[in-house]
């Protein structure tokens, strides 16, 4: 039955930034589909963890600041997941930050922080997870990209550079790893109602301008990511490789 192929029973997922926002909704969706979940972040994981526990799934948390984590720290994180949970089947590379400053004044510190969290940690976590998945015979890597993987945005040059990079490495990894039964794909959320977009939603002019361009007529909610994340984590998507899928209320079609 086709719906059975969406089940994730017995799988283990690592969700970066699973403490809130799109990562929290993703973590809960994966648990609803049957997966056990490791939540990576800096803040209190209990809200997400309690929701996972109520679903009867196992969860643990890894407190890690991706702004300062070295490549060997990220490898250690993946080893910790395997030690605690026995395996790693799904990586959701979701953690991300935004820094808004006109390009003419954009600082090196902001550039480095955005690229470190939104791109470098995405690649090296995928590399560490890929090594485990190859040994296990396959896996699923879901990178959270953005509409800024396709567009330049306004006052967010580092974010746009990083998210274009996420779409690029999604294809690069896919080209090398599809033959190992590892699916690497990305979700490009549109304008979603999370902490990442607080500044935009607090600017009435930008808020309305964005809203006017969304064919669906409203901003996305954090749970809107759940169906796609479960699909990409499951056997239902086994022949899908290297794509960055907009989830945007129709924005990219305008
Ligand atoms: P959010 O509510 O601000 O959540 C960001 C998450 O990233 C938090 O769980 C945070 O966890 C984690 N994070 C941030 N800095 C971190 C660090 N230094 N180390 C470890 N974890 C860190 O934003 P969101 O909207 O859910 O964003 C999730 C992803 O979706 C991001 O990659 C974002 O770029 C992308 N996205 C969002 C939108 C949107 O409209 N909201 C649109 C397109 C793409 P802790 O606070 O626990 O560290």
mmCIF file of C-alpha atoms and ligand atoms in Angstrom:
data_model
loop_
_atom_site.group_PDB
_atom_site.id
_atom_site.type_symbol
_atom_site.label_atom_id
_atom_site.label_comp_id
_atom_site.label_asym_id
_atom_site.label_seq_id
_atom_site.Cartn_x
_atom_site.Cartn_y
_atom_site.Cartn_z
ATOM 1 C CA UNK A 1 0.000 0.000 0.000
ATOM 2 C CA UNK A 2 1.367 3.388 -0.945
ATOM 3 C CA UNK A 3 0.713 4.962 2.466
ATOM 4 C CA UNK A 4 2.840 2.262 4.123
ATOM 5 C CA UNK A 5 5.854 3.537 2.182
ATOM 6 C CA UNK A 6 5.577 6.828 4.089
ATOM 7 C CA UNK A 7 6.069 5.063 7.464
ATOM 8 C CA UNK A 8 9.337 5.653 9.315
ATOM 9 C CA UNK A 9 9.101 2.986 12.010
ATOM 10 C CA UNK A 10 12.506 1.972 13.351
ATOM 11 C CA UNK A 11 14.299 4.892 11.669
ATOM 12 C CA UNK A 12 16.417 7.448 13.525
ATOM 13 C CA UNK A 13 16.430 11.122 12.503
ATOM 14 C CA UNK A 14 18.788 13.959 13.458
ATOM 15 C CA UNK A 15 17.081 17.358 13.146
ATOM 16 C CA UNK A 16 19.276 20.428 13.538
ATOM 17 C CA UNK A 17 17.440 23.410 14.981
ATOM 18 C CA UNK A 18 14.707 21.053 16.172
ATOM 19 C CA UNK A 19 13.990 23.206 19.207
ATOM 20 C CA UNK A 20 11.523 25.558 17.477
ATOM 21 C CA UNK A 21 10.069 26.695 14.167
ATOM 22 C CA UNK A 22 10.287 24.557 11.039
ATOM 23 C CA UNK A 23 12.743 22.175 12.721
ATOM 24 C CA UNK A 24 10.327 21.527 15.578
ATOM 25 C CA UNK A 25 7.467 20.815 13.186
ATOM 26 C CA UNK A 26 9.741 18.543 11.147
ATOM 27 C CA UNK A 27 10.883 16.615 14.225
ATOM 28 C CA UNK A 28 7.310 16.067 15.393
ATOM 29 C CA UNK A 29 6.164 15.010 11.905
ATOM 30 C CA UNK A 30 8.978 12.449 11.640
ATOM 31 C CA UNK A 31 8.002 11.071 15.059
ATOM 32 C CA UNK A 32 4.325 10.904 14.029
ATOM 33 C CA UNK A 33 5.448 8.800 11.061
ATOM 34 C CA UNK A 34 7.321 6.463 13.448
ATOM 35 C CA UNK A 35 10.894 7.761 13.716
ATOM 36 C CA UNK A 36 12.966 8.309 16.834
ATOM 37 C CA UNK A 37 14.513 11.775 16.855
ATOM 38 C CA UNK A 38 17.667 13.529 18.018
ATOM 39 C CA UNK A 39 17.198 17.282 18.406
ATOM 40 C CA UNK A 40 20.255 19.490 17.895
ATOM 41 C CA UNK A 41 20.273 23.114 19.054
ATOM 42 C CA UNK A 42 21.326 25.534 21.757
ATOM 43 C CA UNK A 43 18.021 26.175 23.534
ATOM 44 C CA UNK A 44 15.674 24.016 25.610
ATOM 45 C CA UNK A 45 14.649 20.932 23.580
ATOM 46 C CA UNK A 46 11.921 19.805 25.979
ATOM 47 C CA UNK A 47 8.908 21.278 24.160
ATOM 48 C CA UNK A 48 9.797 19.295 21.037
ATOM 49 C CA UNK A 49 10.974 16.300 23.055
ATOM 50 C CA UNK A 50 7.781 16.101 25.103
ATOM 51 C CA UNK A 51 5.687 16.123 21.923
ATOM 52 C CA UNK A 52 7.831 13.262 20.546
ATOM 53 C CA UNK A 53 7.554 11.297 23.792
ATOM 54 C CA UNK A 54 3.755 11.688 23.755
ATOM 55 C CA UNK A 55 3.794 9.977 20.375
ATOM 56 C CA UNK A 56 5.586 7.012 21.976
ATOM 57 C CA UNK A 57 8.879 7.655 20.216
ATOM 58 C CA UNK A 58 12.372 7.917 21.711
ATOM 59 C CA UNK A 59 14.225 11.229 21.671
ATOM 60 C CA UNK A 60 17.488 12.716 22.832
ATOM 61 C CA UNK A 61 19.057 16.135 22.468
ATOM 62 C CA UNK A 62 22.514 17.372 21.581
ATOM 63 C CA UNK A 63 23.374 20.857 22.783
ATOM 64 C CA UNK A 64 25.628 22.302 20.114
ATOM 65 C CA UNK A 65 26.347 25.781 18.775
ATOM 66 C CA UNK A 66 26.836 25.394 15.036
ATOM 67 C CA UNK A 67 28.451 28.841 14.901
ATOM 68 C CA UNK A 68 31.536 27.480 16.648
ATOM 69 C CA UNK A 69 31.401 23.731 15.927
ATOM 70 C CA UNK A 70 34.459 22.402 14.097
ATOM 71 C CA UNK A 71 34.285 19.687 11.462
ATOM 72 C CA UNK A 72 35.481 17.155 14.034
ATOM 73 C CA UNK A 73 32.785 18.388 16.462
ATOM 74 C CA UNK A 74 30.174 17.669 13.768
ATOM 75 C CA UNK A 75 31.641 14.211 13.177
ATOM 76 C CA UNK A 76 31.455 13.633 16.935
ATOM 77 C CA UNK A 77 27.789 14.703 16.889
ATOM 78 C CA UNK A 78 26.947 12.072 14.300
ATOM 79 C CA UNK A 79 28.912 9.457 16.266
ATOM 80 C CA UNK A 80 26.931 10.452 19.364
ATOM 81 C CA UNK A 81 23.633 9.889 17.525
ATOM 82 C CA UNK A 82 24.725 6.399 16.483
ATOM 83 C CA UNK A 83 25.971 5.665 20.015
ATOM 84 C CA UNK A 84 22.756 6.853 21.680
ATOM 85 C CA UNK A 85 20.176 5.602 19.148
ATOM 86 C CA UNK A 86 21.948 2.750 17.351
ATOM 87 C CA UNK A 87 21.819 4.178 13.799
ATOM 88 C CA UNK A 88 21.165 7.268 11.683
ATOM 89 C CA UNK A 89 18.736 7.113 8.758
ATOM 90 C CA UNK A 90 17.542 10.694 8.281
ATOM 91 C CA UNK A 91 19.383 14.016 8.590
ATOM 92 C CA UNK A 92 17.333 17.209 8.447
ATOM 93 C CA UNK A 93 19.830 20.049 8.017
ATOM 94 C CA UNK A 94 17.432 22.742 9.201
ATOM 95 C CA UNK A 95 19.266 25.106 11.585
ATOM 96 C CA UNK A 96 19.744 28.508 10.057
ATOM 97 C CA UNK A 97 20.070 32.195 10.873
ATOM 98 C CA UNK A 98 19.330 35.465 9.136
ATOM 99 C CA UNK A 99 21.352 38.709 9.206
ATOM 100 C CA UNK A 100 19.802 41.759 7.516
ATOM 101 C CA UNK A 101 22.020 44.692 6.481
ATOM 102 C CA UNK A 102 22.305 46.530 3.171
ATOM 103 C CA UNK A 103 25.058 44.928 1.068
ATOM 104 C CA UNK A 104 27.100 48.125 1.107
ATOM 105 C CA UNK A 105 27.517 47.841 4.893
ATOM 106 C CA UNK A 106 27.385 44.053 5.351
ATOM 107 C CA UNK A 107 30.096 43.015 7.856
ATOM 108 C CA UNK A 108 32.623 40.201 7.595
ATOM 109 C CA UNK A 109 31.510 38.862 10.983
ATOM 110 C CA UNK A 110 27.900 38.510 9.822
ATOM 111 C CA UNK A 111 29.030 36.990 6.514
ATOM 112 C CA UNK A 112 31.171 34.377 8.301
ATOM 113 C CA UNK A 113 28.490 33.478 10.854
ATOM 114 C CA UNK A 114 25.761 33.014 8.237
ATOM 115 C CA UNK A 115 28.019 30.955 5.955
ATOM 116 C CA UNK A 116 29.274 28.849 8.879
ATOM 117 C CA UNK A 117 25.800 27.906 10.164
ATOM 118 C CA UNK A 118 23.763 27.926 6.951
ATOM 119 C CA UNK A 119 26.258 26.279 4.589
ATOM 120 C CA UNK A 120 29.477 24.884 6.084
ATOM 121 C CA UNK A 121 27.775 22.964 8.892
ATOM 122 C CA UNK A 122 25.179 21.678 6.393
ATOM 123 C CA UNK A 123 27.912 20.178 4.207
ATOM 124 C CA UNK A 124 30.038 18.674 6.967
ATOM 125 C CA UNK A 125 27.087 17.220 8.863
ATOM 126 C CA UNK A 126 25.926 15.670 5.583
ATOM 127 C CA UNK A 127 29.438 14.296 5.013
ATOM 128 C CA UNK A 128 29.545 12.705 8.476
ATOM 129 C CA UNK A 129 25.999 11.355 8.131
ATOM 130 C CA UNK A 130 26.730 10.121 4.599
ATOM 131 C CA UNK A 131 29.583 7.955 5.888
ATOM 132 C CA UNK A 132 27.220 6.251 8.343
ATOM 133 C CA UNK A 133 24.435 5.923 5.758
ATOM 134 C CA UNK A 134 26.781 4.320 3.216
ATOM 135 C CA UNK A 135 27.713 1.668 5.766
ATOM 136 C CA UNK A 136 24.031 1.131 6.582
ATOM 137 C CA UNK A 137 23.095 0.775 2.905
ATOM 138 C CA UNK A 138 21.235 4.064 2.443
ATOM 139 C CA UNK A 139 19.620 7.081 4.041
ATOM 140 C CA UNK A 140 17.852 10.379 3.547
ATOM 141 C CA UNK A 141 19.354 13.855 3.779
ATOM 142 C CA UNK A 142 16.958 16.797 3.686
ATOM 143 C CA UNK A 143 18.513 20.252 3.515
ATOM 144 C CA UNK A 144 16.332 23.227 4.336
ATOM 145 C CA UNK A 145 17.033 25.701 1.566
ATOM 146 C CA UNK A 146 14.952 28.821 0.803
ATOM 147 C CA UNK A 147 13.444 30.882 -1.988
ATOM 148 C CA UNK A 148 16.793 32.654 -1.576
ATOM 149 C CA UNK A 149 18.300 29.528 -3.177
ATOM 150 C CA UNK A 150 16.771 30.910 -6.400
ATOM 151 C CA UNK A 151 16.567 34.664 -5.765
ATOM 152 C CA UNK A 152 18.771 37.390 -4.278
ATOM 153 C CA UNK A 153 16.409 38.989 -1.776
ATOM 154 C CA UNK A 154 16.928 42.433 -0.274
ATOM 155 C CA UNK A 155 19.609 43.202 2.368
ATOM 156 C CA UNK A 156 20.451 39.502 2.901
ATOM 157 C CA UNK A 157 23.465 38.804 0.651
ATOM 158 C CA UNK A 158 25.124 36.224 2.938
ATOM 159 C CA UNK A 159 21.879 34.315 3.419
ATOM 160 C CA UNK A 160 21.262 34.254 -0.322
ATOM 161 C CA UNK A 161 24.839 33.073 -0.966
ATOM 162 C CA UNK A 162 24.514 30.322 1.627
ATOM 163 C CA UNK A 163 21.102 29.138 0.425
ATOM 164 C CA UNK A 164 22.224 29.081 -3.231
ATOM 165 C CA UNK A 165 25.106 26.981 -1.905
ATOM 166 C CA UNK A 166 22.688 24.629 -0.156
ATOM 167 C CA UNK A 167 20.901 23.980 -3.467
ATOM 168 C CA UNK A 168 24.291 23.402 -5.095
ATOM 169 C CA UNK A 169 25.600 20.887 -2.573
ATOM 170 C CA UNK A 170 22.221 19.141 -2.616
ATOM 171 C CA UNK A 171 22.929 18.373 -6.283
ATOM 172 C CA UNK A 172 26.655 17.664 -5.745
ATOM 173 C CA UNK A 173 26.041 15.146 -2.978
ATOM 174 C CA UNK A 174 23.182 13.604 -4.860
ATOM 175 C CA UNK A 175 25.346 13.061 -7.941
ATOM 176 C CA UNK A 176 27.858 11.125 -5.850
ATOM 177 C CA UNK A 177 25.587 9.363 -3.411
ATOM 178 C CA UNK A 178 22.417 8.372 -5.284
ATOM 179 C CA UNK A 179 24.143 5.125 -6.250
ATOM 180 C CA UNK A 180 24.626 4.419 -2.531
ATOM 181 C CA UNK A 181 20.836 4.681 -1.983
ATOM 182 C CA UNK A 182 21.231 7.992 -0.191
ATOM 183 C CA UNK A 183 18.623 10.533 -1.274
ATOM 184 C CA UNK A 184 19.795 14.125 -0.886
ATOM 185 C CA UNK A 185 17.059 16.683 -1.498
ATOM 186 C CA UNK A 186 16.127 20.125 -0.238
ATOM 187 C CA UNK A 187 12.978 21.992 0.734
ATOM 188 C CA UNK A 188 12.794 25.688 -0.141
ATOM 189 C CA UNK A 189 10.208 27.203 2.205
ATOM 190 C CA UNK A 190 8.590 30.453 1.205
ATOM 191 C CA UNK A 191 7.680 33.137 3.719
ATOM 192 C CA UNK A 192 6.796 31.258 6.890
ATOM 193 C CA UNK A 193 5.536 32.568 10.194
ATOM 194 C CA UNK A 194 8.564 31.749 12.430
ATOM 195 C CA UNK A 195 11.211 33.634 14.429
ATOM 196 C CA UNK A 196 13.366 33.732 11.269
ATOM 197 C CA UNK A 197 10.961 36.242 9.701
ATOM 198 C CA UNK A 198 10.027 38.362 12.738
ATOM 199 C CA UNK A 199 11.757 41.461 11.345
ATOM 200 C CA UNK A 200 9.892 41.174 8.041
ATOM 201 C CA UNK A 201 6.529 40.626 9.699
ATOM 202 C CA UNK A 202 7.152 43.656 11.933
ATOM 203 C CA UNK A 203 7.711 45.852 8.868
ATOM 204 C CA UNK A 204 4.189 46.629 7.607
ATOM 205 C CA UNK A 205 5.355 47.742 4.158
ATOM 206 C CA UNK A 206 7.518 44.647 3.490
ATOM 207 C CA UNK A 207 4.912 42.374 5.091
ATOM 208 C CA UNK A 208 2.172 43.595 2.761
ATOM 209 C CA UNK A 209 4.436 43.614 -0.323
ATOM 210 C CA UNK A 210 5.341 39.991 0.306
ATOM 211 C CA UNK A 211 1.749 39.016 1.013
ATOM 212 C CA UNK A 212 0.589 40.633 -2.236
ATOM 213 C CA UNK A 213 2.897 38.306 -4.223
ATOM 214 C CA UNK A 214 1.825 35.023 -2.586
ATOM 215 C CA UNK A 215 -0.874 33.393 -4.753
ATOM 216 C CA UNK A 216 -2.163 31.395 -1.759
ATOM 217 C CA UNK A 217 -2.983 34.721 -0.089
ATOM 218 C CA UNK A 218 -1.289 34.053 3.238
ATOM 219 C CA UNK A 219 2.144 33.402 4.764
ATOM 220 C CA UNK A 220 3.091 29.788 5.491
ATOM 221 C CA UNK A 221 2.682 28.241 8.951
ATOM 222 C CA UNK A 222 5.453 26.170 10.496
ATOM 223 C CA UNK A 223 3.442 22.930 10.216
ATOM 224 C CA UNK A 224 3.144 23.398 6.445
ATOM 225 C CA UNK A 225 6.545 21.701 6.141
ATOM 226 C CA UNK A 226 5.411 18.430 7.701
ATOM 227 C CA UNK A 227 4.034 16.535 4.684
ATOM 228 C CA UNK A 228 7.038 17.213 2.480
ATOM 229 C CA UNK A 229 9.590 16.399 5.157
ATOM 230 C CA UNK A 230 7.979 13.012 5.829
ATOM 231 C CA UNK A 231 7.777 12.294 2.094
ATOM 232 C CA UNK A 232 11.460 13.090 1.575
ATOM 233 C CA UNK A 233 12.435 11.044 4.652
ATOM 234 C CA UNK A 234 10.511 7.978 3.530
ATOM 235 C CA UNK A 235 10.712 5.220 0.930
ATOM 236 C CA UNK A 236 7.972 7.062 -0.988
ATOM 237 C CA UNK A 237 10.699 9.385 -2.345
ATOM 238 C CA UNK A 238 13.309 6.717 -3.172
ATOM 239 C CA UNK A 239 13.670 7.811 -6.824
ATOM 240 C CA UNK A 240 13.909 11.529 -6.019
ATOM 241 C CA UNK A 241 17.453 12.906 -5.983
ATOM 242 C CA UNK A 242 19.079 16.331 -5.956
ATOM 243 C CA UNK A 243 16.028 18.588 -6.140
ATOM 244 C CA UNK A 244 15.209 21.749 -4.207
ATOM 245 C CA UNK A 245 11.437 21.887 -3.886
ATOM 246 C CA UNK A 246 9.674 25.222 -3.271
ATOM 247 C CA UNK A 247 7.038 25.148 -0.525
ATOM 248 C CA UNK A 248 5.891 28.692 -0.952
ATOM 249 C CA UNK A 249 2.172 29.233 -1.535
ATOM 250 C CA UNK A 250 2.975 29.714 -5.220
ATOM 251 C CA UNK A 251 5.560 32.533 -4.856
ATOM 252 C CA UNK A 252 8.051 31.136 -7.394
ATOM 253 C CA UNK A 253 5.394 30.989 -10.083
ATOM 254 C CA UNK A 254 4.849 34.767 -10.036
HETATM 255 P P1 LIG B 1 13.767 29.782 13.668
HETATM 256 O O1 LIG B 1 12.424 29.637 14.293
HETATM 257 O O2 LIG B 1 14.585 30.987 13.946
HETATM 258 O O3 LIG B 1 14.595 28.472 13.995
HETATM 259 C C1 LIG B 1 15.971 28.381 13.711
HETATM 260 C C2 LIG B 1 16.516 27.130 14.350
HETATM 261 O O4 LIG B 1 17.920 27.079 14.055
HETATM 262 C C3 LIG B 1 16.320 27.111 15.835
HETATM 263 O O5 LIG B 1 15.778 25.884 16.236
HETATM 264 C C4 LIG B 1 17.743 27.287 16.380
HETATM 265 O O6 LIG B 1 17.935 26.436 17.498
HETATM 266 C C5 LIG B 1 18.622 26.784 15.247
HETATM 267 N N1 LIG B 1 19.884 27.509 15.285
HETATM 268 C C6 LIG B 1 20.103 28.813 14.976
HETATM 269 N N2 LIG B 1 21.377 29.137 15.224
HETATM 270 C C7 LIG B 1 21.967 28.002 15.685
HETATM 271 C C8 LIG B 1 23.274 27.710 16.109
HETATM 272 N N3 LIG B 1 24.251 28.647 16.150
HETATM 273 N N4 LIG B 1 23.562 26.442 16.535
HETATM 274 C C9 LIG B 1 22.582 25.498 16.533
HETATM 275 N N5 LIG B 1 21.328 25.726 16.134
HETATM 276 C C10 LIG B 1 21.029 26.971 15.726
HETATM 277 O O7 LIG B 1 13.640 29.781 12.087
HETATM 278 P P2 LIG B 1 12.916 28.799 11.049
HETATM 279 O O8 LIG B 1 12.116 29.647 10.155
HETATM 280 O O9 LIG B 1 12.289 27.641 11.715
HETATM 281 O O10 LIG B 1 14.189 28.345 10.204
HETATM 282 C C11 LIG B 1 14.512 26.999 9.956
HETATM 283 C C12 LIG B 1 15.204 26.894 8.611
HETATM 284 O O11 LIG B 1 14.287 27.274 7.591
HETATM 285 C C13 LIG B 1 16.415 27.814 8.447
HETATM 286 O O12 LIG B 1 17.432 27.152 7.722
HETATM 287 C C14 LIG B 1 15.860 28.958 7.624
HETATM 288 O O13 LIG B 1 16.852 29.616 6.869
HETATM 289 C C15 LIG B 1 14.896 28.203 6.742
HETATM 290 N N6 LIG B 1 13.866 29.029 6.109
HETATM 291 C C16 LIG B 1 12.939 29.698 6.835
HETATM 292 C C17 LIG B 1 11.994 30.456 6.180
HETATM 293 C C18 LIG B 1 10.932 31.220 6.912
HETATM 294 O O14 LIG B 1 10.207 31.986 6.273
HETATM 295 N N7 LIG B 1 10.775 31.060 8.207
HETATM 296 C C19 LIG B 1 11.988 30.537 4.805
HETATM 297 C C20 LIG B 1 12.957 29.846 4.087
HETATM 298 C C21 LIG B 1 13.894 29.086 4.746
HETATM 299 P P3 LIG B 1 18.487 27.008 18.923
HETATM 300 O O15 LIG B 1 17.860 28.354 19.118
HETATM 301 O O16 LIG B 1 18.061 25.966 19.885
HETATM 302 O O17 LIG B 1 19.952 27.064 18.762
#
